[in-house]
Amino acid sequence: MDIDLPDELVLPLATGAPYWYWLGGRPALDFVNTLRERWRRNVETLVTPADLEQWMQRTDLLPEEWRPNRGGGRRRLTDQVLCEARELREAIDLCVRAAVAGEALDRAAVTLIDDWLIHAGARPQFALAADGHAQLGERAAADSPRRALGTIALDAATMLGTPAQAGRIRICAADDCSARFYDRSPAGRRRWCSMQTCGNAAKVRAHRARQKEAAR
Ligand SMILES: [Zn+2]
């Protein structure tokens, strides 16, 4: 499931879509993992506004057809929103790293995440139902890119602001992996983002080391 990045990569990428990584276990961590190889190259996979739009659609945070223009054409996600999204992502990661290290969270990063919560949560909607009756309902959760970012910020705030959840944030133990993930294992002792990739590679290395030791 994991797609390792090839050693020869032309950076910046034209599009990051082939390299998105979905093992974070929750939206805020999948989002943080869109900056890949944080341990060496910092490969940006949200390269263009179209990348961000597609990423949000894949996570169901944004519908395929969001807020069509009155003129009939589709509205596009702007450079500004992409910029803000990356800023939010890095604020979340700063907090994630602090949480993993057991340190206090950065005040500016917390404020930035908090600012996004304005866009999160339920919003009432007053409209006429199909039978003509007036109805107080709820607006669809995903109707704009900023709303989607608000939902991610809320997931981050929930995770970081709930001690039992903050204690389950992990950074993969492999030296050549920087994936952040949420540990849902019963014992809470998961070390690798994936047993199939990083966990298996570590087991193979440990096995070889034992064989070498035995051969001596
Ligand atoms: Zn890993």
CSV table of C-alpha atoms and ligand atoms in Angstrom, one decimal:
chain,number,residue,atom,x,y,z
A,1,MET,CA,0.0,0.0,0.0
A,2,ASP,CA,2.9,2.3,0.7
A,3,ILE,CA,4.4,4.0,-2.3
A,4,ASP,CA,8.0,4.8,-1.6
A,5,LEU,CA,9.3,7.8,-3.4
A,6,PRO,CA,11.9,7.0,-6.1
A,7,ASP,CA,15.4,8.3,-5.3
A,8,GLU,CA,15.5,10.2,-8.6
A,9,LEU,CA,12.7,12.6,-8.3
A,10,VAL,CA,12.5,15.9,-10.2
A,11,LEU,CA,11.5,18.4,-7.5
A,12,PRO,CA,9.2,20.2,-7.2
A,13,LEU,CA,6.8,17.5,-8.5
A,14,ALA,CA,4.4,18.5,-11.2
A,15,THR,CA,1.7,16.8,-9.2
A,16,GLY,CA,1.9,15.0,-5.9
A,17,ALA,CA,-1.2,12.7,-6.4
A,18,PRO,CA,0.7,9.5,-7.1
A,19,TYR,CA,2.6,9.8,-3.8
A,20,TRP,CA,-0.2,10.5,-1.4
A,21,TYR,CA,0.0,8.4,1.7
A,22,TRP,CA,-3.2,7.2,3.5
A,23,LEU,CA,-2.0,5.3,6.6
A,24,GLY,CA,-2.2,8.2,9.1
A,25,GLY,CA,-5.4,6.8,10.6
A,26,ARG,CA,-7.1,10.1,10.8
A,27,PRO,CA,-7.6,13.1,8.5
A,28,ALA,CA,-5.3,15.5,10.4
A,29,LEU,CA,-2.4,13.0,10.1
A,30,ASP,CA,-3.0,12.1,6.5
A,31,PHE,CA,-2.9,15.8,5.9
A,32,VAL,CA,0.4,16.2,7.7
A,33,ASN,CA,1.8,13.3,5.7
A,34,THR,CA,1.2,15.2,2.4
A,35,LEU,CA,4.7,16.7,3.0
A,36,ARG,CA,6.6,13.5,2.5
A,37,GLU,CA,10.1,12.4,3.5
A,38,ARG,CA,10.3,15.0,6.3
A,39,TRP,CA,13.5,13.1,7.4
A,40,ARG,CA,15.4,14.2,4.2
A,41,ARG,CA,13.9,15.9,1.1
A,42,ASN,CA,10.6,17.4,2.3
A,43,VAL,CA,8.7,16.4,-0.8
A,44,GLU,CA,5.7,18.6,-1.3
A,45,THR,CA,2.8,16.5,-2.7
A,46,LEU,CA,0.2,19.3,-2.5
A,47,VAL,CA,1.9,21.1,-5.4
A,48,THR,CA,-0.9,22.9,-7.0
A,49,PRO,CA,-4.4,24.1,-6.0
A,50,ALA,CA,-5.8,21.2,-8.2
A,51,ASP,CA,-3.7,18.8,-6.0
A,52,LEU,CA,-5.3,20.1,-2.9
A,53,GLU,CA,-8.8,20.0,-4.4
A,54,GLN,CA,-8.3,16.4,-5.5
A,55,TRP,CA,-6.8,15.4,-2.1
A,56,MET,CA,-9.8,16.8,-0.3
A,57,GLN,CA,-12.2,15.1,-2.7
A,58,ARG,CA,-10.5,11.7,-2.1
A,59,THR,CA,-10.9,12.2,1.6
A,60,ASP,CA,-14.6,13.1,1.1
A,61,LEU,CA,-14.0,16.4,2.7
A,62,LEU,CA,-15.0,18.1,-0.5
A,63,PRO,CA,-17.7,17.0,-2.9
A,64,GLU,CA,-16.8,16.4,-6.6
A,65,GLU,CA,-19.1,19.4,-7.5
A,66,TRP,CA,-18.6,22.0,-4.8
A,67,ARG,CA,-20.3,25.4,-5.1
A,68,PRO,CA,-20.7,25.7,-8.9
A,69,ASN,CA,-20.3,29.2,-10.2
A,70,ARG,CA,-23.5,31.1,-11.1
A,71,GLY,CA,-22.0,31.5,-14.6
A,72,GLY,CA,-22.2,27.7,-15.0
A,73,GLY,CA,-18.4,26.9,-14.8
A,74,ARG,CA,-16.8,25.3,-11.8
A,75,ARG,CA,-15.1,27.4,-9.1
A,76,ARG,CA,-11.5,26.5,-8.7
A,77,LEU,CA,-9.5,26.3,-5.5
A,78,THR,CA,-7.1,29.3,-5.3
A,79,ASP,CA,-3.4,29.6,-4.7
A,80,GLN,CA,-4.4,31.5,-1.5
A,81,VAL,CA,-6.2,28.5,-0.1
A,82,LEU,CA,-3.3,26.2,-1.0
A,83,CYS,CA,-1.0,28.6,0.8
A,84,GLU,CA,-3.3,28.6,3.9
A,85,ALA,CA,-3.6,24.9,3.8
A,86,ARG,CA,0.1,24.3,3.9
A,87,GLU,CA,0.4,26.8,6.8
A,88,LEU,CA,-2.3,24.9,8.7
A,89,ARG,CA,-0.6,21.6,7.9
A,90,GLU,CA,2.8,22.8,9.3
A,91,ALA,CA,1.1,24.2,12.4
A,92,ILE,CA,-0.5,20.8,13.0
A,93,ASP,CA,2.8,19.1,12.5
A,94,LEU,CA,4.6,21.4,14.9
A,95,CYS,CA,2.1,20.3,17.5
A,96,VAL,CA,2.3,16.7,16.5
A,97,ARG,CA,6.0,16.6,17.0
A,98,ALA,CA,5.7,18.4,20.4
A,99,ALA,CA,3.0,15.9,21.5
A,100,VAL,CA,5.2,12.9,20.5
A,101,ALA,CA,8.2,14.4,22.4
A,102,GLY,CA,6.0,15.2,25.4
A,103,GLU,CA,6.7,18.9,25.1
A,104,ALA,CA,4.4,21.9,25.4
A,105,LEU,CA,2.7,23.0,22.2
A,106,ASP,CA,3.7,26.1,20.3
A,107,ARG,CA,1.3,29.0,21.2
A,108,ALA,CA,1.3,30.5,17.6
A,109,ALA,CA,0.6,27.0,16.1
A,110,VAL,CA,-2.3,26.4,18.6
A,111,THR,CA,-3.8,29.8,17.7
A,112,LEU,CA,-3.5,29.1,14.0
A,113,ILE,CA,-5.3,25.8,14.4
A,114,ASP,CA,-7.9,27.5,16.6
A,115,ASP,CA,-8.5,30.2,13.9
A,116,TRP,CA,-9.6,27.5,11.5
A,117,LEU,CA,-12.2,26.1,13.9
A,118,ILE,CA,-14.5,28.9,12.9
A,119,HIS,CA,-15.0,27.0,9.7
A,120,ALA,CA,-15.6,23.7,11.4
A,121,GLY,CA,-18.7,22.0,13.0
A,122,ALA,CA,-22.4,22.1,12.3
A,123,ARG,CA,-24.1,25.0,10.6
A,124,PRO,CA,-27.8,25.5,10.6
A,125,GLN,CA,-29.7,25.8,7.3
A,126,PHE,CA,-33.2,27.1,6.9
A,127,ALA,CA,-34.9,25.9,3.7
A,128,LEU,CA,-38.1,24.6,2.2
A,129,ALA,CA,-38.3,20.8,2.0
A,130,ALA,CA,-39.6,19.0,-1.2
A,131,ASP,CA,-43.2,19.0,0.2
A,132,GLY,CA,-43.0,22.8,0.7
A,133,HIS,CA,-42.7,22.7,4.5
A,134,ALA,CA,-40.2,25.1,6.1
A,135,GLN,CA,-37.4,23.1,7.7
A,136,LEU,CA,-34.5,23.9,10.0
A,137,GLY,CA,-31.7,21.5,9.1
A,138,GLU,CA,-28.0,21.3,8.8
A,139,ARG,CA,-25.7,22.4,6.0
A,140,ALA,CA,-23.7,19.7,4.3
A,141,ALA,CA,-20.3,19.4,6.1
A,142,ALA,CA,-18.3,19.7,3.0
A,143,ASP,CA,-19.2,22.6,0.8
A,144,SER,CA,-16.0,24.6,0.5
A,145,PRO,CA,-12.3,24.1,0.7
A,146,ARG,CA,-12.1,26.3,3.8
A,147,ARG,CA,-14.8,24.3,5.4
A,148,ALA,CA,-12.7,21.1,4.6
A,149,LEU,CA,-9.7,22.7,6.2
A,150,GLY,CA,-11.8,23.6,9.2
A,151,THR,CA,-12.8,19.9,9.5
A,152,ILE,CA,-9.1,18.9,9.4
A,153,ALA,CA,-8.3,21.6,12.1
A,154,LEU,CA,-11.1,20.2,14.3
A,155,ASP,CA,-9.7,16.7,13.9
A,156,ALA,CA,-6.2,18.0,14.9
A,157,ALA,CA,-7.6,20.0,17.9
A,158,THR,CA,-9.6,17.0,19.1
A,159,MET,CA,-6.6,14.7,18.9
A,160,LEU,CA,-4.1,17.2,20.4
A,161,GLY,CA,-6.5,18.5,23.0
A,162,THR,CA,-7.6,15.2,24.4
A,163,PRO,CA,-4.8,13.6,26.5
A,164,ALA,CA,-5.9,10.0,25.8
A,165,GLN,CA,-5.7,10.7,22.0
A,166,ALA,CA,-2.6,12.9,22.1
A,167,GLY,CA,-0.8,10.0,23.7
A,168,ARG,CA,-1.5,7.8,20.7
A,169,ILE,CA,0.1,10.1,18.1
A,170,ARG,CA,3.2,8.4,16.7
A,171,ILE,CA,6.0,9.1,14.2
A,172,CYS,CA,7.1,5.9,12.4
A,173,ALA,CA,10.2,4.3,14.0
A,174,ALA,CA,11.9,3.6,10.7
A,175,ASP,CA,14.9,5.8,10.0
A,176,ASP,CA,13.9,6.3,6.4
A,177,CYS,CA,10.2,7.1,7.1
A,178,SER,CA,8.7,10.2,8.6
A,179,ALA,CA,5.0,9.1,8.5
A,180,ARG,CA,2.9,10.3,11.3
A,181,PHE,CA,0.1,7.9,12.4
A,182,TYR,CA,-2.5,7.4,15.1
A,183,ASP,CA,-2.0,4.2,17.1
A,184,ARG,CA,-5.3,2.4,17.5
A,185,SER,CA,-3.7,-0.9,18.7
A,186,PRO,CA,-5.2,-2.1,22.0
A,187,ALA,CA,-1.9,-2.0,23.9
A,188,GLY,CA,-0.9,1.3,22.2
A,189,ARG,CA,2.6,0.1,21.3
A,190,ARG,CA,2.6,0.4,17.5
A,191,ARG,CA,5.9,1.6,16.3
A,192,TRP,CA,5.6,1.6,12.5
A,193,CYS,CA,3.3,3.3,10.1
A,194,SER,CA,2.7,-0.1,8.4
A,195,MET,CA,3.7,-3.6,9.3
A,196,GLN,CA,3.8,-4.5,5.6
A,197,THR,CA,6.5,-1.9,4.8
A,198,CYS,CA,8.5,-0.3,7.6
A,199,GLY,CA,7.7,-2.9,10.2
A,200,ASN,CA,8.6,-5.7,7.9
A,201,ALA,CA,11.9,-4.0,6.8
A,202,ALA,CA,12.8,-3.7,10.5
A,203,LYS,CA,12.1,-7.3,11.2
A,204,VAL,CA,14.2,-8.4,8.2
A,205,ARG,CA,17.1,-6.2,9.4
A,206,ALA,CA,16.8,-7.6,13.0
A,207,HIS,CA,16.7,-11.2,11.6
A,208,ARG,CA,19.9,-10.6,9.5
A,209,ALA,CA,21.7,-9.1,12.4
A,210,ARG,CA,20.8,-12.2,14.5
A,211,GLN,CA,22.0,-14.5,11.7
A,212,LYS,CA,25.3,-12.6,11.5
A,213,GLU,CA,25.7,-12.8,15.2
A,214,ALA,CA,25.0,-16.6,15.1
A,215,ALA,CA,27.5,-17.1,12.3
A,216,ARG,CA,30.4,-15.7,14.3
B,1,ZN,ZN,7.0,4.1,8.1
